[in-house]
Coordinates of C-alpha atoms in Angstrom, one line a residue:
M241 CA -106.6 94.8 -130.2
S242 CA -103.4 94.0 -128.6
D243 CA -102.4 92.9 -125.4
A244 CA -101.7 95.9 -123.2
G245 CA -98.5 95.2 -122.5
D246 CA -97.7 95.7 -126.4
E247 CA -98.9 99.2 -126.2
F248 CA -97.1 100.5 -122.9
P249 CA -93.7 101.0 -125.3
H250 CA -95.7 103.8 -127.0
L251 CA -97.1 105.0 -124.4
G252 CA -94.6 107.5 -123.6
L253 CA -94.2 108.6 -127.2
L254 CA -97.8 109.8 -127.4
M255 CA -98.2 111.6 -124.0
G256 CA -95.3 113.9 -125.5
Q257 CA -97.5 114.0 -128.5
L258 CA -100.7 114.7 -126.9
C259 CA -98.7 117.2 -124.9
L260 CA -97.6 118.9 -128.0
R261 CA -100.8 119.7 -129.3
L262 CA -101.7 121.0 -126.0
Y263 CA -101.3 124.8 -127.1
E264 CA -102.9 124.3 -131.0
P265 CA -104.8 127.9 -131.6
D266 CA -107.7 125.4 -132.4
M267 CA -109.5 124.8 -128.4
V268 CA -111.1 121.8 -129.4
T269 CA -107.8 120.3 -130.1
G270 CA -106.5 121.4 -127.5
N271 CA -109.3 120.2 -124.6
R272 CA -109.0 116.7 -126.1
A273 CA -105.2 116.3 -126.4
M274 CA -106.0 117.3 -122.8
E275 CA -108.8 114.3 -122.2
G276 CA -106.1 111.9 -123.7
I277 CA -103.5 113.1 -121.6
Y278 CA -106.0 112.1 -118.5
V279 CA -107.1 109.5 -119.7
L280 CA -103.3 107.8 -120.3
Y281 CA -102.8 108.9 -116.7
F282 CA -105.1 106.8 -115.0
L283 CA -104.6 104.0 -117.6
M284 CA -101.2 103.7 -115.6
R285 CA -102.6 104.4 -112.5
R286 CA -104.5 101.0 -113.1
R287 CA -101.4 99.0 -113.9
Q288 CA -97.7 98.6 -112.6
A289 CA -95.3 101.6 -113.6
V290 CA -93.0 99.9 -114.8
K291 CA -92.6 102.7 -117.6
I292 CA -92.8 105.7 -115.9
P293 CA -89.0 105.8 -116.5
E294 CA -89.9 105.3 -120.3
I295 CA -92.6 108.9 -119.9
V296 CA -90.4 110.6 -117.5
D297 CA -87.6 109.7 -120.4
K298 CA -89.6 111.4 -123.5
I299 CA -90.8 114.3 -121.5
Y300 CA -86.7 115.3 -120.7
M301 CA -86.3 115.1 -124.5
Q302 CA -89.9 116.7 -125.1
L303 CA -88.9 120.0 -123.0
G304 CA -85.3 120.0 -125.0
S305 CA -87.4 121.0 -128.3
T306 CA -90.3 123.4 -127.1
Y307 CA -90.4 126.4 -126.7
Q308 CA -93.6 127.6 -126.1
F309 CA -94.5 128.4 -122.1
Q310 CA -97.4 126.9 -121.9
G311 CA -96.6 123.7 -123.7
R312 CA -93.4 123.7 -121.5
Q313 CA -95.8 124.1 -118.5
I314 CA -98.0 121.5 -119.4
M315 CA -95.5 118.8 -119.5
L316 CA -94.0 119.6 -115.9
K317 CA -97.4 119.2 -114.6
V318 CA -97.8 115.3 -115.9
V319 CA -94.0 115.2 -114.7
S320 CA -95.1 116.8 -110.9
V321 CA -99.0 114.2 -110.9
L322 CA -96.9 111.6 -112.1
A323 CA -94.5 111.6 -109.6
Q324 CA -97.5 112.5 -106.8
T325 CA -98.1 108.8 -107.3
Y326 CA -95.1 107.3 -108.8
M327 CA -92.7 109.2 -106.6
K328 CA -89.5 106.5 -106.9
D329 CA -89.8 106.0 -110.1
V330 CA -90.1 109.2 -111.5
C331 CA -87.0 110.2 -108.9
D332 CA -85.2 107.2 -110.3
A333 CA -86.0 108.5 -113.7
L334 CA -84.7 111.6 -113.6
L335 CA -81.4 110.7 -111.3
Q336 CA -80.9 109.1 -115.8
C337 CA -80.8 112.1 -116.7
P338 CA -77.0 113.8 -118.1
L339 CA -75.1 114.9 -115.2
P340 CA -73.7 117.7 -114.9
I341 CA -77.9 118.5 -114.3
D342 CA -79.2 120.8 -117.5
R343 CA -82.2 122.9 -117.8
Y344 CA -84.5 120.4 -118.3
S345 CA -83.8 118.1 -115.7
T346 CA -83.5 121.3 -113.6
E347 CA -87.1 122.2 -114.9
M348 CA -88.7 118.8 -113.3
W349 CA -86.7 118.8 -110.0
H350 CA -88.2 123.0 -109.4
V351 CA -92.0 121.7 -110.4
M352 CA -92.1 119.4 -107.9
T353 CA -90.9 121.3 -104.9
K354 CA -93.2 124.4 -106.2
T355 CA -96.8 122.0 -106.7
F356 CA -96.0 119.5 -103.9
S357 CA -96.8 119.9 -100.0
E358 CA -94.5 119.5 -97.1
D359 CA -95.4 116.1 -96.4
E360 CA -94.8 115.2 -100.2
L361 CA -91.5 116.9 -100.3
I362 CA -90.9 115.2 -97.0
A363 CA -91.2 111.9 -98.8
L364 CA -89.0 113.3 -102.3
V365 CA -86.0 114.0 -100.2
H366 CA -86.3 110.8 -98.3
V367 CA -86.1 109.1 -101.7
L368 CA -83.4 111.1 -102.7
L369 CA -80.9 110.4 -99.4
N370 CA -81.9 106.8 -99.6
R371 CA -80.3 106.8 -102.9
L372 CA -77.6 108.9 -102.0
Q373 CA -77.1 106.5 -99.2
M374 CA -76.1 103.9 -101.2
N375 CA -72.3 102.4 -101.0
P376 CA -70.4 102.4 -103.9
K377 CA -67.7 100.1 -102.8
I378 CA -70.7 97.6 -102.7
T379 CA -72.8 98.5 -105.9
G380 CA -70.2 100.0 -107.9
N381 CA -72.2 102.6 -109.3
Y382 CA -70.9 106.0 -108.0
M383 CA -73.3 107.7 -110.5
T384 CA -76.4 107.2 -108.6
P385 CA -75.2 109.1 -105.6
L386 CA -73.7 111.9 -107.7
A387 CA -76.8 112.4 -109.6
A388 CA -78.7 112.5 -105.8
S389 CA -76.8 114.7 -104.9
S390 CA -76.8 117.3 -107.6
A391 CA -80.8 117.0 -107.2
F392 CA -79.9 118.1 -103.6
C393 CA -78.2 120.8 -104.7
K394 CA -81.0 122.2 -107.5
L395 CA -83.9 120.8 -104.7
F396 CA -82.2 123.7 -101.7
S397 CA -81.3 126.0 -104.2
V398 CA -85.2 127.0 -103.5
P399 CA -86.3 128.8 -100.8
R400 CA -89.2 126.9 -100.5
C401 CA -87.0 123.9 -98.9
A402 CA -85.4 125.8 -96.4
D403 CA -88.3 123.6 -94.0
V404 CA -87.5 120.6 -95.1
A405 CA -83.3 120.7 -95.5
L406 CA -83.5 121.3 -91.9
F407 CA -85.9 118.0 -90.7
I408 CA -82.7 116.2 -92.8
Y409 CA -80.1 118.3 -92.5
P410 CA -78.5 116.0 -89.5
R411 CA -78.2 112.6 -91.8
L412 CA -77.9 114.9 -95.1
L413 CA -74.9 116.4 -93.9
M414 CA -73.4 112.8 -92.7
T415 CA -74.5 111.4 -95.6
L416 CA -72.5 113.8 -97.8
L417 CA -69.6 113.8 -95.6
V418 CA -69.1 109.7 -95.9
Q419 CA -70.2 110.3 -99.6
V420 CA -67.0 112.8 -100.5
H421 CA -64.2 110.3 -98.6
Y422 CA -65.5 107.1 -100.5
N423 CA -65.1 109.7 -103.9
I424 CA -61.7 110.7 -103.2
K425 CA -60.6 107.3 -102.6
C426 CA -62.3 105.9 -105.7
S427 CA -60.4 105.8 -109.0
T428 CA -63.2 105.6 -110.7
I429 CA -62.8 107.1 -114.1
W430 CA -66.0 109.1 -115.2
T431 CA -65.5 108.5 -118.9
M432 CA -68.6 109.7 -120.0
I433 CA -68.5 113.4 -118.5
S434 CA -65.6 115.6 -119.2
E435 CA -62.8 115.9 -116.4
E436 CA -63.7 119.3 -116.2
D437 CA -67.5 119.4 -116.1
C438 CA -67.5 116.6 -113.4
E439 CA -65.5 116.1 -110.8
P440 CA -67.4 114.0 -108.0
V441 CA -66.0 115.0 -105.4
R442 CA -67.1 118.6 -106.5
Y443 CA -70.6 118.1 -106.9
H444 CA -70.8 116.5 -103.3
M445 CA -68.9 119.9 -102.0
K446 CA -71.1 122.3 -103.5
T447 CA -73.8 120.6 -102.4
L448 CA -72.8 120.3 -98.9
K449 CA -72.5 124.6 -99.0
T450 CA -76.0 124.3 -100.9
L451 CA -76.7 122.6 -97.3
F452 CA -75.2 124.7 -95.0
L453 CA -77.0 128.2 -96.9
A454 CA -80.4 126.9 -96.5
V455 CA -80.5 125.8 -93.0
K456 CA -78.7 129.0 -92.4
A457 CA -75.7 127.2 -91.1
Y458 CA -72.9 130.7 -92.4
I459 CA -70.4 129.6 -90.2
E460 CA -70.1 126.1 -91.1
F461 CA -70.3 127.3 -94.8
A462 CA -67.8 130.1 -94.4
F463 CA -65.7 126.7 -93.3
V464 CA -66.4 124.7 -96.0
E465 CA -65.3 128.4 -98.4
S466 CA -62.2 128.3 -97.0
D467 CA -60.5 125.1 -95.7
G468 CA -62.5 122.7 -97.6
E469 CA -59.4 121.6 -98.6
M470 CA -59.1 119.9 -95.9
L471 CA -62.3 117.7 -97.0
T472 CA -61.4 117.2 -99.9
S473 CA -57.8 115.5 -99.1
C474 CA -57.3 111.9 -98.8
E475 CA -54.9 112.6 -95.9
D476 CA -57.2 115.7 -94.5
H477 CA -60.7 114.7 -94.5
H478 CA -61.0 113.4 -90.7
R479 CA -59.3 116.4 -89.7
G480 CA -61.0 118.5 -91.8
V481 CA -64.2 116.6 -90.2
G482 CA -63.2 117.5 -86.7
L483 CA -62.3 121.3 -87.5
L484 CA -66.0 121.2 -89.4
A485 CA -67.7 119.5 -86.0
R486 CA -65.2 122.0 -83.2
S487 CA -67.2 124.8 -85.9
M488 CA -70.4 123.6 -85.0
L489 CA -70.4 122.6 -81.9
E490 CA -68.6 126.4 -81.3
N491 CA -71.4 128.2 -82.6
C492 CA -73.7 126.0 -80.7
S493 CA -75.2 124.3 -83.4
C494 CA -78.7 123.3 -82.5
D495 CA -78.8 119.7 -84.2
L496 CA -75.6 118.5 -82.3
L497 CA -77.9 116.0 -80.7
R498 CA -79.3 114.8 -83.1
I499 CA -76.3 114.4 -85.1
L500 CA -74.6 112.5 -82.2
Y501 CA -77.6 110.1 -82.2
L502 CA -76.7 109.0 -86.2
L503 CA -73.1 109.0 -85.0
V504 CA -74.0 105.7 -83.2
P505 CA -74.7 103.2 -86.0
F506 CA -72.1 105.3 -87.9
L507 CA -69.6 103.5 -85.3
E508 CA -71.2 100.3 -85.1
R509 CA -72.6 99.4 -88.6
G510 CA -70.9 101.2 -90.9
D511 CA -67.7 100.9 -93.2
E512 CA -64.8 102.2 -92.9
E513 CA -65.4 105.1 -94.5
H514 CA -68.5 105.6 -92.3
Q515 CA -66.8 105.0 -88.9
I516 CA -63.1 107.5 -89.7
T517 CA -65.6 110.0 -90.2
A518 CA -68.0 109.5 -87.1
L519 CA -65.2 109.5 -85.4
A520 CA -63.4 112.1 -86.3
F521 CA -66.5 114.3 -85.3
F522 CA -67.1 112.4 -82.3
V523 CA -63.8 113.1 -80.9
E524 CA -64.5 116.8 -81.8
D525 CA -67.4 116.7 -80.3
I526 CA -65.8 114.9 -76.4
K527 CA -63.2 117.6 -76.6
V528 CA -65.4 120.4 -76.7
L529 CA -67.8 118.9 -74.7
L530 CA -65.7 117.4 -72.1
P531 CA -65.5 120.7 -70.0
T532 CA -69.1 121.8 -70.4
M533 CA -69.9 118.1 -68.5
T534 CA -66.7 119.2 -66.0
T535 CA -67.7 122.2 -64.9
G536 CA -71.3 121.1 -64.6
L537 CA -70.2 118.4 -62.3
S538 CA -70.3 121.5 -59.5
Q539 CA -74.8 121.7 -60.3
M540 CA -75.3 118.4 -60.5
D541 CA -75.8 115.9 -56.9
G542 CA -76.5 112.3 -55.8
R543 CA -76.3 110.4 -58.7
L544 CA -76.1 112.5 -62.0
F545 CA -72.9 113.7 -60.2
V546 CA -71.7 109.4 -59.5
E547 CA -72.3 109.0 -62.8
T548 CA -70.8 111.8 -64.5
V549 CA -67.6 111.7 -62.6
V550 CA -67.5 107.9 -63.9
D551 CA -68.0 109.3 -67.5
I552 CA -65.1 111.7 -67.4
E553 CA -62.9 109.0 -65.9
K554 CA -64.2 106.6 -69.0
I555 CA -63.3 109.6 -71.5
L556 CA -59.8 110.7 -70.5
T557 CA -58.7 106.8 -70.3
S558 CA -60.0 106.0 -73.6
P559 CA -57.5 105.8 -76.9
E560 CA -59.2 109.2 -77.7
G561 CA -58.5 110.6 -74.3
E562 CA -54.9 111.8 -75.2
D563 CA -56.5 114.9 -77.3
C564 CA -59.0 116.1 -74.4
I565 CA -56.5 116.5 -71.2
G566 CA -56.0 120.0 -72.1
D567 CA -59.3 121.0 -72.7
I568 CA -60.4 119.8 -68.9
S569 CA -57.6 120.9 -66.9
L570 CA -58.6 124.1 -66.1
S571 CA -62.6 122.8 -65.4
L572 CA -61.1 121.0 -63.4
Q573 CA -58.4 123.8 -61.0
E574 CA -61.8 126.0 -60.7
L575 CA -63.1 123.0 -59.1
F576 CA -60.8 122.8 -56.5
S577 CA -62.2 125.3 -54.6
N578 CA -65.7 124.4 -54.6
E579 CA -67.6 124.8 -51.7
K580 CA -69.1 121.1 -52.2
E581 CA -66.3 118.2 -50.6
I582 CA -67.1 115.4 -52.8
V583 CA -67.2 118.2 -56.1
R584 CA -63.5 118.8 -54.6
A585 CA -62.5 115.5 -54.2
S586 CA -63.8 114.4 -57.5
A587 CA -62.1 117.1 -59.3
I588 CA -58.6 116.1 -57.8
Y589 CA -59.4 112.2 -58.0
L590 CA -59.8 113.6 -61.8
F591 CA -56.7 115.9 -62.1
G592 CA -54.6 112.8 -60.6
K593 CA -55.9 110.7 -63.8
M594 CA -55.5 113.0 -66.5
M595 CA -51.7 113.6 -65.0
K596 CA -51.5 109.9 -65.5
L597 CA -52.7 110.5 -69.1
A598 CA -50.5 113.2 -70.1
K599 CA -47.2 112.3 -68.3
K600 CA -47.1 110.1 -72.1
S601 CA -46.8 113.1 -73.8
N602 CA -45.4 115.5 -71.4
S603 CA -45.8 118.5 -73.2
A604 CA -45.0 122.5 -71.9
S605 CA -48.5 123.5 -72.1
M606 CA -49.5 120.4 -69.4
R607 CA -46.0 120.8 -67.6
S608 CA -47.3 124.4 -67.2
Q609 CA -50.5 123.7 -65.9
A610 CA -49.0 121.5 -63.8
F611 CA -47.0 124.0 -62.2
D612 CA -50.3 125.9 -62.3
S613 CA -51.7 123.3 -60.2
L614 CA -49.2 121.9 -57.5
V615 CA -49.6 124.5 -54.6
P616 CA -53.6 124.3 -54.6
L617 CA -53.4 120.6 -54.2
L618 CA -50.5 121.0 -52.3
L619 CA -53.1 123.3 -50.4
H620 CA -56.4 121.1 -50.7
L621 CA -55.1 118.4 -49.6
Q622 CA -54.5 119.8 -46.3
E623 CA -58.7 119.2 -45.5
E624 CA -59.6 116.3 -44.1
N625 CA -60.4 113.1 -45.9
S626 CA -58.2 114.1 -48.8
D627 CA -55.9 111.6 -50.8
I628 CA -52.0 112.7 -51.2
T629 CA -51.5 111.1 -54.0
K630 CA -53.3 113.4 -56.5
A631 CA -50.7 115.5 -55.6
H632 CA -47.8 112.9 -56.2
E633 CA -49.0 112.3 -59.4
C634 CA -48.8 115.6 -60.3
M635 CA -45.4 116.0 -59.1
N636 CA -44.1 112.3 -60.8
F637 CA -45.5 114.2 -63.9
L638 CA -42.7 117.1 -63.2
G639 CA -40.2 114.5 -62.9
W640 CA -39.5 115.4 -59.1
K641 CA -37.8 112.6 -57.2
L642 CA -39.4 113.8 -53.5
P643 CA -38.1 113.5 -50.3
K644 CA -40.3 111.7 -47.5
Q645 CA -41.2 113.9 -45.9
V646 CA -42.9 116.3 -49.1
V647 CA -44.9 113.4 -49.5
S648 CA -45.8 112.5 -45.6
D649 CA -49.4 113.1 -44.9
K650 CA -49.4 114.5 -42.0
A651 CA -51.1 118.2 -41.1
W652 CA -49.0 121.2 -41.7
Y653 CA -50.7 122.7 -38.7
E654 CA -49.9 120.4 -36.1
H655 CA -46.8 119.3 -37.6
E656 CA -44.4 122.4 -39.4
E657 CA -41.6 120.8 -40.1
V658 CA -43.0 119.2 -43.2
L659 CA -44.5 122.5 -44.3
D660 CA -40.5 123.2 -43.6
E661 CA -39.2 120.3 -45.9
T662 CA -41.3 121.4 -48.5
C663 CA -40.8 124.9 -49.0
K664 CA -37.1 124.2 -48.9
Y665 CA -37.1 121.4 -51.8
L666 CA -39.4 124.1 -53.4
V667 CA -37.5 126.8 -53.3
K668 CA -34.1 124.4 -53.9
K669 CA -35.5 122.9 -56.8
Q670 CA -37.8 125.5 -59.1
E671 CA -36.1 128.7 -58.3
G672 CA -37.5 129.9 -62.0
N673 CA -40.9 129.2 -60.5
L674 CA -40.9 131.0 -56.5
Q675 CA -42.9 134.1 -58.0
R676 CA -45.6 132.1 -59.3
F677 CA -46.0 129.7 -56.2
L678 CA -46.4 132.9 -54.3
Y679 CA -48.8 134.4 -55.8
Q680 CA -51.0 131.0 -55.8
G681 CA -50.2 130.9 -52.0
L682 CA -51.8 134.8 -51.6
Y683 CA -55.0 133.2 -53.8
Y684 CA -55.3 130.7 -51.6
S685 CA -55.4 133.2 -48.5
E686 CA -58.9 134.5 -48.9
S687 CA -60.2 130.7 -49.6
K688 CA -63.9 130.7 -47.7
L689 CA -62.4 126.7 -46.2
I690 CA -60.3 127.4 -43.2
A691 CA -58.4 124.7 -43.5
V692 CA -56.9 125.4 -47.0
K693 CA -56.9 129.6 -46.0
R694 CA -54.1 128.3 -42.7
A695 CA -52.4 126.1 -44.8
S696 CA -51.9 128.9 -47.6
I697 CA -50.8 131.2 -44.7
M698 CA -48.5 129.0 -43.6
F699 CA -46.8 128.6 -46.9
L700 CA -46.3 132.0 -47.6
G701 CA -44.4 132.1 -44.6
F702 CA -42.3 129.0 -45.2
L703 CA -41.7 129.6 -48.5
I704 CA -40.4 133.5 -48.1
R705 CA -38.3 131.8 -45.0
H706 CA -36.0 129.3 -47.6
M707 CA -36.6 132.2 -50.3
D708 CA -34.4 134.6 -48.2
H709 CA -32.7 137.2 -50.5
R710 CA -34.1 135.7 -53.4
A711 CA -37.6 137.0 -52.4
Q712 CA -37.8 140.9 -54.1
K713 CA -38.9 143.4 -52.1
M714 CA -42.2 144.3 -53.3
D715 CA -43.5 140.9 -53.3
L716 CA -42.7 140.7 -49.4
T717 CA -44.6 144.6 -49.3
L718 CA -47.2 142.9 -51.0
V719 CA -48.1 139.3 -48.8
G720 CA -46.8 141.5 -45.2
R721 CA -49.8 143.5 -45.9
A722 CA -52.2 140.3 -46.8
L723 CA -50.8 138.8 -43.6
E724 CA -51.2 141.8 -41.2
S725 CA -55.2 142.1 -42.1
L726 CA -55.6 137.9 -42.3
I727 CA -54.2 138.3 -38.0
H728 CA -57.3 139.8 -37.0
D729 CA -59.3 137.5 -38.8
K730 CA -62.4 135.3 -37.0
E731 CA -61.0 132.1 -36.5
E732 CA -58.5 131.5 -34.0
T733 CA -56.1 129.4 -36.0
V734 CA -55.9 131.9 -39.2
C735 CA -54.4 134.2 -36.7
I736 CA -52.2 132.4 -35.2
A737 CA -50.9 131.1 -38.5
A738 CA -51.0 134.9 -39.7
A739 CA -49.0 136.3 -37.0
R740 CA -46.0 133.5 -37.4
A741 CA -46.3 134.0 -41.0
H742 CA -45.5 137.6 -40.5
E743 CA -42.9 137.5 -38.4
R744 CA -40.6 135.4 -40.9
V745 CA -42.4 138.1 -43.6
R746 CA -40.6 140.9 -41.2
T747 CA -37.6 139.3 -40.6
V748 CA -36.4 139.0 -44.9
L749 CA -37.3 142.1 -44.7
S750 CA -35.0 143.1 -41.8
K751 CA -32.3 140.9 -43.2
Q752 CA -32.7 142.4 -46.9
G753 CA -32.9 146.0 -45.2
N754 CA -29.2 145.3 -43.2
G755 CA -27.7 144.2 -45.9
S756 CA -26.9 141.2 -42.8
S757 CA -28.2 138.1 -45.8
G758 CA -25.0 136.1 -47.0
G759 CA -27.0 136.6 -50.6
S760 CA -27.5 140.1 -49.9
T761 CA -24.7 141.1 -52.6
T762 CA -26.6 138.8 -54.9
A763 CA -30.3 139.6 -53.9
I764 CA -29.4 142.9 -55.1
Q765 CA -27.4 142.5 -58.3
H766 CA -30.9 140.3 -59.6
N767 CA -33.2 142.8 -58.9
S768 CA -31.0 145.0 -61.2
N769 CA -31.0 142.9 -63.3
T770 CA -35.1 141.4 -63.9
N771 CA -36.8 141.7 -66.5
D772 CA -39.7 144.2 -66.8
K773 CA -42.1 141.7 -66.7
S774 CA -41.0 140.3 -63.7
V775 CA -42.5 143.5 -62.0
R776 CA -45.9 144.1 -62.3
N777 CA -48.5 146.6 -62.7
S778 CA -47.9 149.4 -60.6
H779 CA -52.1 150.1 -61.1
S780 CA -52.4 146.5 -60.0
T781 CA -50.5 146.8 -57.0
T782 CA -52.0 150.2 -55.8
A783 CA -55.1 148.5 -56.1
I784 CA -54.7 145.6 -53.8
R785 CA -53.0 148.0 -51.3
N786 CA -55.7 150.3 -51.5
S787 CA -59.2 148.3 -51.6
G788 CA -60.0 145.5 -49.7
S789 CA -63.0 144.3 -52.1
S790 CA -60.4 143.8 -55.1
H791 CA -57.8 141.9 -53.0
F792 CA -58.7 138.8 -54.0
L793 CA -58.8 139.8 -57.9
G794 CA -55.8 141.6 -57.9
I795 CA -54.0 138.7 -56.3
L796 CA -55.6 136.4 -59.5
G797 CA -54.1 139.2 -61.6
L798 CA -51.2 138.6 -60.1
W799 CA -51.0 134.7 -60.5
R800 CA -52.6 135.0 -64.2
S801 CA -49.3 137.2 -65.2
G802 CA -46.7 135.4 -62.9
A803 CA -48.2 132.0 -64.7
G804 CA -47.8 133.9 -67.9
K805 CA -43.8 134.5 -67.9

């Protein structure tokens, strides 16, 4: 008898022949053929599996010439049984089948999804993921990752694999994106397959879409369907990855933390393709999560609060921070009025950092946000222990050269001359934004912080004093009514400030009514030429006048409408 090693080359052929005999009309022959298959199977279990690829290949060829259902099912069962013992060998053999995957290969992949247990399915996808993660730049082998991608596409088209798809989703998603990047940069000629039938990037994109459907990520699937060209463009791949990440974040994908965890090794140990893909994903994560981190400051205490502020500051001053500043400015502004002093102080501090960073771009949107924040910063800096430099940063961003009196750290309620100079400067330099400043002052006249409330009242009085004929009668009436109610405030210093400010408003109203202002003609001409957008919505004004409970919300609406002009 010859050596067993010499018999191995014939085992694949023998297995295929026995499979053909299984559906013979003579049941005795069929039973003996089945016995022979089991004998071969147990023989192979006792030896190295070096010939498993040959057996799988022979079965693949026999499937092409076997048309009886029973015979095909028996051969597929043999593949399934072999794979349960020799998972890696069977997978590697199937990955050598021609691309695109034909019906025979598909049948062999599908039979495993139908007969494997959940643990065996997980082992199967791990083997395939390992092959997909091969770096073609190092190995020069683009075919194996492509075949593995195609196999995933076939597996996840079977509903039974949905849970396994969820299990491997984050790792498979990032691996597919990296493989897309590899292939769009690759100039390999696929000579074994015609270009119409096999385009590597198209294979990976098809698997990506199948994965999204398997895990019911329909919004991400829709994005790839509509904007997939960006992912397949060498110049725009990173932008496409970023938009995909934003789509996942905005739709609260439950796998975000798992994906973020995977980005760390990509950034630390990956090659260029890994790092670019991971950075594109990571930057979008920062841009979307940073506002949430900022808003969450109001619910944090102690060490967690301090650490979060430090983290936000690091992000703002990082190379990626410039892309994030516009996303958190509104969140920071909302924290200016937080009841916790440490939150207010930190928000102002971070806003100052943001203004320094934004100064490089000097974009129109950031200038608008700087204008929106200017008066609130000036008012909050009237609190004790506040840092005047933060408001100074905002003014520096706007390109203003400030008089010494404006940047004085003296309290307004003790040194009205400082506020007088500030309002005089604003009226002289920013006539187009005066109404915006006025509404901001009105908004903060309802503040729960006594120092801010008193400062806003004083600000309204001095601002209108210097606006003089520039102030429209409707605005003067609105401010006057607000100040009248504040004269009866339970805080004595607020009452005094409101009475003085109200007197200044009455003086300007009286001058306008008597036409005694030197600029009255100009005021009339200004009012007649004012665009309709400058006149507030009559319903909003009426609501403010007639409803004490809606006064605060009404002022907020006026502020936003004035800022949007």
